[in-house]
XYZ file of C-alpha atoms in Angstrom:
430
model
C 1.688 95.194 -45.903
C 5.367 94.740 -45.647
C 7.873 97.785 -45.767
C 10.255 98.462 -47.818
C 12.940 98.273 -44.952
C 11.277 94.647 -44.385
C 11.558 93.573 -47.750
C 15.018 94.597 -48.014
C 15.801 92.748 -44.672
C 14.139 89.686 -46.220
C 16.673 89.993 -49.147
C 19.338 90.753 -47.443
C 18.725 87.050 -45.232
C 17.833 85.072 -48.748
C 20.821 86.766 -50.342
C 23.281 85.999 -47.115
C 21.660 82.063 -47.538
C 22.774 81.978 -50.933
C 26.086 83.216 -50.938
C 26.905 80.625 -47.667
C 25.190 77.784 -49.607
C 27.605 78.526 -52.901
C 30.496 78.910 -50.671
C 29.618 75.952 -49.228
C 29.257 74.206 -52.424
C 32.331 75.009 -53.682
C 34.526 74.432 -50.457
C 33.213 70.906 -50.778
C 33.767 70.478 -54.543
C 37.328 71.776 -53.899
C 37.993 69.648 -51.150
C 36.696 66.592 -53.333
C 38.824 67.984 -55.879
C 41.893 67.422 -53.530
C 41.061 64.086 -52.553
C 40.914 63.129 -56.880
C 44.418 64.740 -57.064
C 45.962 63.468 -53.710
C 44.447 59.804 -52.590
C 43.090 57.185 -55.062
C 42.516 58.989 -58.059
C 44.217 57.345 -61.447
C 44.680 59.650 -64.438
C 45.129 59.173 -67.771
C 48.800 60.560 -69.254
C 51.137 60.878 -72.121
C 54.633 61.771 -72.503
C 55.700 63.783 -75.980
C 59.331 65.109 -75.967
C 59.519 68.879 -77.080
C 61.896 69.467 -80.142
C 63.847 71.601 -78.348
C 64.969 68.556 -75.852
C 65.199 66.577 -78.868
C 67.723 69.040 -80.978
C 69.570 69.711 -77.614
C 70.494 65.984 -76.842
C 71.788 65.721 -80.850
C 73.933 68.739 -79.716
C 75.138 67.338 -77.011
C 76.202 64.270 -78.698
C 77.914 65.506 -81.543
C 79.899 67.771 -79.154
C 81.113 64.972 -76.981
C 84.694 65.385 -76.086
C 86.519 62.068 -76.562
C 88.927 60.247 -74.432
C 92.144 58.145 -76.008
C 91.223 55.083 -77.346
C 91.355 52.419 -74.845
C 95.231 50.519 -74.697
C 93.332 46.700 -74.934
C 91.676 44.429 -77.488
C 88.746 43.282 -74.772
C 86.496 44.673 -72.675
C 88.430 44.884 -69.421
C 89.432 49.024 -69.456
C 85.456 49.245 -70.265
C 83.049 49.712 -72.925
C 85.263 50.123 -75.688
C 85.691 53.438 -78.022
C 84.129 51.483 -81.138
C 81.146 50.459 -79.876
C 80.200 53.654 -77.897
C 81.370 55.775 -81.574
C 78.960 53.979 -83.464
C 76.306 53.824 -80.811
C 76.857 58.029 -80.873
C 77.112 58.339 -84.704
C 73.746 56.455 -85.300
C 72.117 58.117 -82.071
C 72.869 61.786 -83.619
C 72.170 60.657 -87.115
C 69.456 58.123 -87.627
C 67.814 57.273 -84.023
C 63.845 58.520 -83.920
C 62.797 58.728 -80.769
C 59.221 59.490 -82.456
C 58.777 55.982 -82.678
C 59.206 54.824 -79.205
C 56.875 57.760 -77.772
C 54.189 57.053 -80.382
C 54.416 53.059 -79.140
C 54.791 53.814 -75.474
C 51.822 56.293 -75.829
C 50.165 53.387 -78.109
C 49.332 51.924 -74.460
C 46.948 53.143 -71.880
C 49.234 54.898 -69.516
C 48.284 55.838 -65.839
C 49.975 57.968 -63.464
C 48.092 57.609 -59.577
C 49.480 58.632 -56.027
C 50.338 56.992 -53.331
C 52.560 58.094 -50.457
C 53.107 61.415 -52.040
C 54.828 59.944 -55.447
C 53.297 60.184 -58.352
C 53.188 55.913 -59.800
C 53.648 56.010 -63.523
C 52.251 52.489 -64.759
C 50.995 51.363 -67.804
C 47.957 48.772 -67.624
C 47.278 46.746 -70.656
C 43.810 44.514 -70.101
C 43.213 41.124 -71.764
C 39.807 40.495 -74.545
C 39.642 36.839 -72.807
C 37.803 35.909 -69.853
C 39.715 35.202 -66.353
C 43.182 36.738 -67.220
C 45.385 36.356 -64.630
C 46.966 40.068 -63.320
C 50.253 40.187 -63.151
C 52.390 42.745 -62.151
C 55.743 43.199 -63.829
C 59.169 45.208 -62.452
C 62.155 46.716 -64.292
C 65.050 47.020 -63.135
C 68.670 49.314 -63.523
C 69.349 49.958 -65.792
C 66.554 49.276 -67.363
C 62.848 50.711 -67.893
C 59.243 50.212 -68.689
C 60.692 49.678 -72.341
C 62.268 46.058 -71.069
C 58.871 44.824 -70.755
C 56.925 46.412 -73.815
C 57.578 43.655 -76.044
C 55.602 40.861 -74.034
C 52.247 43.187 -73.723
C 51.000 41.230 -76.640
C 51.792 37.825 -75.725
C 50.710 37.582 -72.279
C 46.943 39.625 -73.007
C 46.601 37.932 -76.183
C 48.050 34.393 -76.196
C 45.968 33.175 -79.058
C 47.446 35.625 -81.361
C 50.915 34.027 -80.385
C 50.862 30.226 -79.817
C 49.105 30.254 -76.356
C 45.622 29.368 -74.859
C 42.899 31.702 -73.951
C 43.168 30.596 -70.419
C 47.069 31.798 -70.568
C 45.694 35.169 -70.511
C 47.176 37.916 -68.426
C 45.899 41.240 -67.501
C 49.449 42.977 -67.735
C 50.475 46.055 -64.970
C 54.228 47.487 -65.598
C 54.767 50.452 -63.268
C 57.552 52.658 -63.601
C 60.056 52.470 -59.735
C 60.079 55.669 -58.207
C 62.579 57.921 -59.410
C 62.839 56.007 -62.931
C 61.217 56.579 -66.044
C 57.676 58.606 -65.608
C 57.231 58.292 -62.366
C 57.955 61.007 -59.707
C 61.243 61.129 -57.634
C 60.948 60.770 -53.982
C 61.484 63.945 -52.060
C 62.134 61.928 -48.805
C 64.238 58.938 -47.660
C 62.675 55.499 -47.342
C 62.321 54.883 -50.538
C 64.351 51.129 -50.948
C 62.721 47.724 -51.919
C 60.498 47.182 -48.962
C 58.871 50.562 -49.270
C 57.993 49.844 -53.415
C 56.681 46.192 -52.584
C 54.101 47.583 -50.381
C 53.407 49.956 -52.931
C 53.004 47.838 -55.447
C 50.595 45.645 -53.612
C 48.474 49.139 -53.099
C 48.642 50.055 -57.059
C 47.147 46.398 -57.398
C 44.757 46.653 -55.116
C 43.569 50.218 -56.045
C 42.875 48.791 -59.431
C 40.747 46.630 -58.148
C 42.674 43.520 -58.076
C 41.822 40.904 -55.251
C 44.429 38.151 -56.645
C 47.646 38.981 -58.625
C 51.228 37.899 -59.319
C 54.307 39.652 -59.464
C 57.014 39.115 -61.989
C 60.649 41.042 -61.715
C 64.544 40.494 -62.919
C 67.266 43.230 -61.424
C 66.029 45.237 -58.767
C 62.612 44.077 -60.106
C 63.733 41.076 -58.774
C 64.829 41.994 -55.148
C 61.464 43.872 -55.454
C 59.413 41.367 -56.209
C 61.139 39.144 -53.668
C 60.166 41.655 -51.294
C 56.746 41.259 -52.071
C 56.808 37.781 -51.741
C 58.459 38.250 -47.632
C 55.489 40.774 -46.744
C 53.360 38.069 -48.227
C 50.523 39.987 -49.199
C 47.121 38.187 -49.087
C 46.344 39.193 -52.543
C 49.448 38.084 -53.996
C 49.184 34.653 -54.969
C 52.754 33.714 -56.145
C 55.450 35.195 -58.138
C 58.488 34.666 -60.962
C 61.764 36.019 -60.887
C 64.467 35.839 -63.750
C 67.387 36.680 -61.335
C 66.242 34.751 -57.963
C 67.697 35.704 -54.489
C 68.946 32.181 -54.071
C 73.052 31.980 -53.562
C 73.863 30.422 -50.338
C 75.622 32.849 -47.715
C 78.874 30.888 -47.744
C 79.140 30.635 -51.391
C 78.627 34.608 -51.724
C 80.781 35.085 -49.767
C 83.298 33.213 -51.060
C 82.807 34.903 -54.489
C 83.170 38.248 -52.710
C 86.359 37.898 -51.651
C 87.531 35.898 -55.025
C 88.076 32.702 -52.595
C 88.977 29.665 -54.261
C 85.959 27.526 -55.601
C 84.082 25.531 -52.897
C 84.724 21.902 -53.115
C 81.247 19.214 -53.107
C 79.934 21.908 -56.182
C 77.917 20.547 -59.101
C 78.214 21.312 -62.462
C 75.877 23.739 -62.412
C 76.769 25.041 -58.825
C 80.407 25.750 -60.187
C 79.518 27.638 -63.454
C 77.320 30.197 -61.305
C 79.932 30.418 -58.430
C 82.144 31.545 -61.299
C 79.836 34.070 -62.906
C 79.492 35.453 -59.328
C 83.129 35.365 -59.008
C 83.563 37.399 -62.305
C 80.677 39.953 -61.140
C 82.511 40.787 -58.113
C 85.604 41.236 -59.281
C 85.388 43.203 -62.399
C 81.237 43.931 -62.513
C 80.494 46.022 -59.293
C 82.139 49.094 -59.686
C 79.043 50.943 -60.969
C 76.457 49.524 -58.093
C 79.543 50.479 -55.331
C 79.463 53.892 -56.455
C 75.775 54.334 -57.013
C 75.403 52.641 -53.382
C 77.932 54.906 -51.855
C 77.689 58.210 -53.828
C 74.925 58.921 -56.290
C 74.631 62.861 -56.186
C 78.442 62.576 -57.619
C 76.983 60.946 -60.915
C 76.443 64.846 -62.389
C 78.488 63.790 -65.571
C 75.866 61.176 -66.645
C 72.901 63.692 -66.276
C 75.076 66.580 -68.069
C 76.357 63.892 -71.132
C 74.458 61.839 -73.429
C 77.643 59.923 -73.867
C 78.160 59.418 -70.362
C 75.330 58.237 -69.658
C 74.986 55.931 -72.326
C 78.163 54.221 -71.485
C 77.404 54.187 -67.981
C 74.250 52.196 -69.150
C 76.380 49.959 -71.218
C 78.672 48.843 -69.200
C 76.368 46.935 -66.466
C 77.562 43.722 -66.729
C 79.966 41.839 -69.150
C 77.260 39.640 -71.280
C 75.155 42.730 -71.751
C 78.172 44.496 -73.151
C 79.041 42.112 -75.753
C 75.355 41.659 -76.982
C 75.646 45.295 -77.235
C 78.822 45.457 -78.989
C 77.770 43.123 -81.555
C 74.797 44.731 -82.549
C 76.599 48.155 -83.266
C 78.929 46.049 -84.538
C 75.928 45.432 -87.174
C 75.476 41.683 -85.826
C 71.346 42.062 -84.261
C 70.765 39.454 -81.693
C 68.079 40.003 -79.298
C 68.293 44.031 -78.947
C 68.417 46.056 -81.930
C 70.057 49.159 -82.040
C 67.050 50.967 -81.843
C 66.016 49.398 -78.095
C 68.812 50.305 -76.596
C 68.914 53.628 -77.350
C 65.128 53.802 -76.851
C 66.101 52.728 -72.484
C 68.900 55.549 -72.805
C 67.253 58.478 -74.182
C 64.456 57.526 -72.182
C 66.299 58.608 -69.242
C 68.178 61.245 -70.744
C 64.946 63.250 -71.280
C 63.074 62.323 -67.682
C 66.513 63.098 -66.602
C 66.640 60.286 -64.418
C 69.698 58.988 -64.141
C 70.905 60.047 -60.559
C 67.457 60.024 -58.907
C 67.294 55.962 -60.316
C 70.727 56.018 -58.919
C 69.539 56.927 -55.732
C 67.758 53.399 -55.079
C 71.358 51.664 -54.679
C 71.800 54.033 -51.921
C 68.721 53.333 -50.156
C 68.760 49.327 -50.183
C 70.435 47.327 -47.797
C 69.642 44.088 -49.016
C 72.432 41.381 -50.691
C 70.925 40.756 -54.347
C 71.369 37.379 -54.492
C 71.198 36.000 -51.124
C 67.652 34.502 -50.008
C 65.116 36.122 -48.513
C 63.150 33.585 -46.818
C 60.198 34.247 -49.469
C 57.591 31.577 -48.332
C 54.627 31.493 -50.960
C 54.777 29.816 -54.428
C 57.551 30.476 -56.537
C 58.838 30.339 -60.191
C 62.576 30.505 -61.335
C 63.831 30.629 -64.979
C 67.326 30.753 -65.345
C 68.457 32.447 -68.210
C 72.316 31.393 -69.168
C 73.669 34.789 -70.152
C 72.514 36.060 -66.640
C 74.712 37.772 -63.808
C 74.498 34.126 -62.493
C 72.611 31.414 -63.374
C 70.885 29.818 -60.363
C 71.345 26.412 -60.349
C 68.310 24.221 -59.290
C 69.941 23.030 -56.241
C 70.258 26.421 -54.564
C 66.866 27.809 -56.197
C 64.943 24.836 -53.831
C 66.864 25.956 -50.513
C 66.156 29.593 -51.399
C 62.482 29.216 -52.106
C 60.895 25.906 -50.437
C 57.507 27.133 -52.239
C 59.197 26.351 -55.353
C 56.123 25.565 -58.570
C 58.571 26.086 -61.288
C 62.302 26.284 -62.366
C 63.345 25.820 -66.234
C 66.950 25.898 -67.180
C 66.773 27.681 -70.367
C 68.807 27.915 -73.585
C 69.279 31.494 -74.612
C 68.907 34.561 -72.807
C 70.519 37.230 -70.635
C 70.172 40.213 -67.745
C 67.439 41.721 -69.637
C 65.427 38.457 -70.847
C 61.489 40.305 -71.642
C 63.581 42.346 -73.357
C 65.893 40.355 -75.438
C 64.252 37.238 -75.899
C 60.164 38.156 -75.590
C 58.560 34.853 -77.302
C 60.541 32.412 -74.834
C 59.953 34.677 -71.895
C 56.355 35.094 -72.435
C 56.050 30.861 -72.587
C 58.186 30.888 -69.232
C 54.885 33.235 -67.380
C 52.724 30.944 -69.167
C 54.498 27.909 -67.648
C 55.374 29.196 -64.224
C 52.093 30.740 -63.118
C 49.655 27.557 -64.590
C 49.711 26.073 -61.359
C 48.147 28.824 -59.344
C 45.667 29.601 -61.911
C 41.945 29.176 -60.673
């Protein structure tokens, strides 16, 4: 018969078992825990602006201390007074931002890790069977918001003049620093760095096969891709290709006289580069030099808004004209929808900072090998002529001269760009 010194031994032993087996337990479910938060996990996530941002930004706006009028009729002192007074008076008075959130939040938004930066993406599958994935870049000084307008074409082409097998499933990740994503803490963060972290979003999601899609630095980014050559990425499109010969940038850099032997197409994009240089640069010079000196732009609505406007001359005219109360591609309501949008992640220096970290030319080739599509809008920064597009990529599947369309083409003209991914990808379609 045990004693009661024995029994209390035995519980003592089963009690010390217990309480190591819970700890246990819960040192492994916390650890597990850690890995969800810190490797491959993917979350759900919504943004919703609190009132209190909202009212402040009206404020702000209404208080904005004005300069003199500018002392030209064009745009060559910058954006002019009219345009940015009526793009304030109609951002203080009638702008909802309500109705961006509610659309952007409309889609199923993700937010995953990788490298210790939080990837804000939003990943929009197709109904129809064998949809292509396709992953699609912004740019500066752009957003998600460029591309929100061709969700619906490229997942469901039947619903807009395409084929079932023109499906895409559609991935548009927010860069680092931009938007919803986080801001890099560390250096390293240029092109090369988000290519290869791109191909890892793609691949976490389960994709063995994908192309990539970018215009701005979305471009240079998805060119990027296209060097490291991914064995998963089967080809990709660009709307602003790396593709000017080295001679004939430079050349435009240093406002040389035109080349001789150019073709008609050759000479129009020498002189858009031309232009660029001279009178377009300023912002990416300073942003490339100095971007912790933007303070003004995070601090002002109105700063920042025409800081946003004034990225290259085509842009600025559109943009004009439609607060002029002339709609033509952007309505007034999209481009205040890219601006507040990075008023309230307050994201315009850490976007900034990507200009500091690059050290690749924009436009000059980067020896991307695998298949390649080109469309070259006319109201672009240049439009690559055929000629130089086939030295630049001698993968080339597709190039299509088109009609209408600027710097932010998704954006501006979303039927005709979604029929350009249609077109240029067909080829490498299984």
């Amino acid at each position: 018969m045990k004693t009661i010194k024995q029994y209390k031994q035995n519980f003592t032993g089963i009690f010390t078992f217990a309480l190591l087996f819970l700890m246990i337990t819960a040192g492994l479910a916390q650890k597990k825990q850690i890995a969800n938060n810190t490797s491959e996990s993917i979350r759900p996530c919504e943004y919703h602006a609190t009132q209190t941002q909202l009212d402040d930004l009206k404020r702000r706006i209404q208080n904005t201390k004005w300069p003199d009028k500018e002392l030209v009729t064009d745009n060559t002192q910058g954006v002019p007074q009219a345009t940015i007074q009526s793009l304030a008076k109609y951002w203080a008075n009638d702008y909802d931002w309500r109705k961006i959130e509610n659309k952007i939040n409309s889609y199923p938004n993700f937010i995953t890790k990788i490298d210790e930066v939080d990837i804000h993406f939003i990943q929009v599958k197709s109904k129809h069977k064998n949809a292509l994935p396709i992953i699609i870049t912004h740019g500066w000084p752009g957003s998600i918001i460029e591309q929100l307008k061709i969700i619906g074409p490229l997942t469901d082409p039947t619903a807009y003049g395409g084929k079932a097998e023109d499906a895409f499933d559609v991935i548009i990740p927010s860069i680092p620093g931009y938007g919803f994503s986080g801001k890099p803490t560390e250096l390293g963060w240029g092109p090369e760095k988000i290519a290869q972290t791109w191909v890892t979003l793609m691949k976490r999601l389960g994709y063995q096969e994908f192309v990539a899609q970018g215009g701005d630095w979305g471009a240079l980014i998805t060119d990027m891709m296209g060097v490291q050559a991914a064995p998963e990425l089967i080809a990709l499109h660009t709307n602003m290709a790396g593709a000017v010969p080295n001679e004939i940038n430079a050349a435009a850099f240093t406002d040389q006289p035109e080349p001789t032997n150019l073709s008609i197409d050759e000479k129009k994009a020498y002189g858009q580069l031309a232009f660029f240089y001279k009178h377009g640069l300023a912002y990416a010079q300073e942003m490339g030099n100095r971007p912790q000196t933007l303070y003004a732009i995070e601090d002002s609505p109105i700063g920042l808004a025409s800081w946003i406007l004034d990225h290259d001359a085509r842009s600025l005219e559109l943009i004009s004209r439609t607060f002029a109360g002339k709609n033509e591609g952007l309505t007034k309501d999209d481009i205040l929808d890219n601006i507040t949008l990075y008023w309230l992640t307050n994201t315009a220096v850490s976007s900034s900072r990507l200009y500091w970290e690059n050290k690749l030319a924009f436009f000059a080739p980067k020896n991307v090998k695998i298949p390649v599509a080109v469309s070259a809008f006319p109201d672009e920064i240049y439009t690559t002529p055929k000629s130089w597009a086939e030295k630049a990529y001698p993968n080339l599947v597709y190039f299509n001269k088109l009609e209408k369309g600027g710097h932010f083409a998704a954006w501006e003209q979303p039927e005709t760009f979604s029929k350009e991914l249609r077109a240029a990808f067909k080829s490498v379609r299984k």
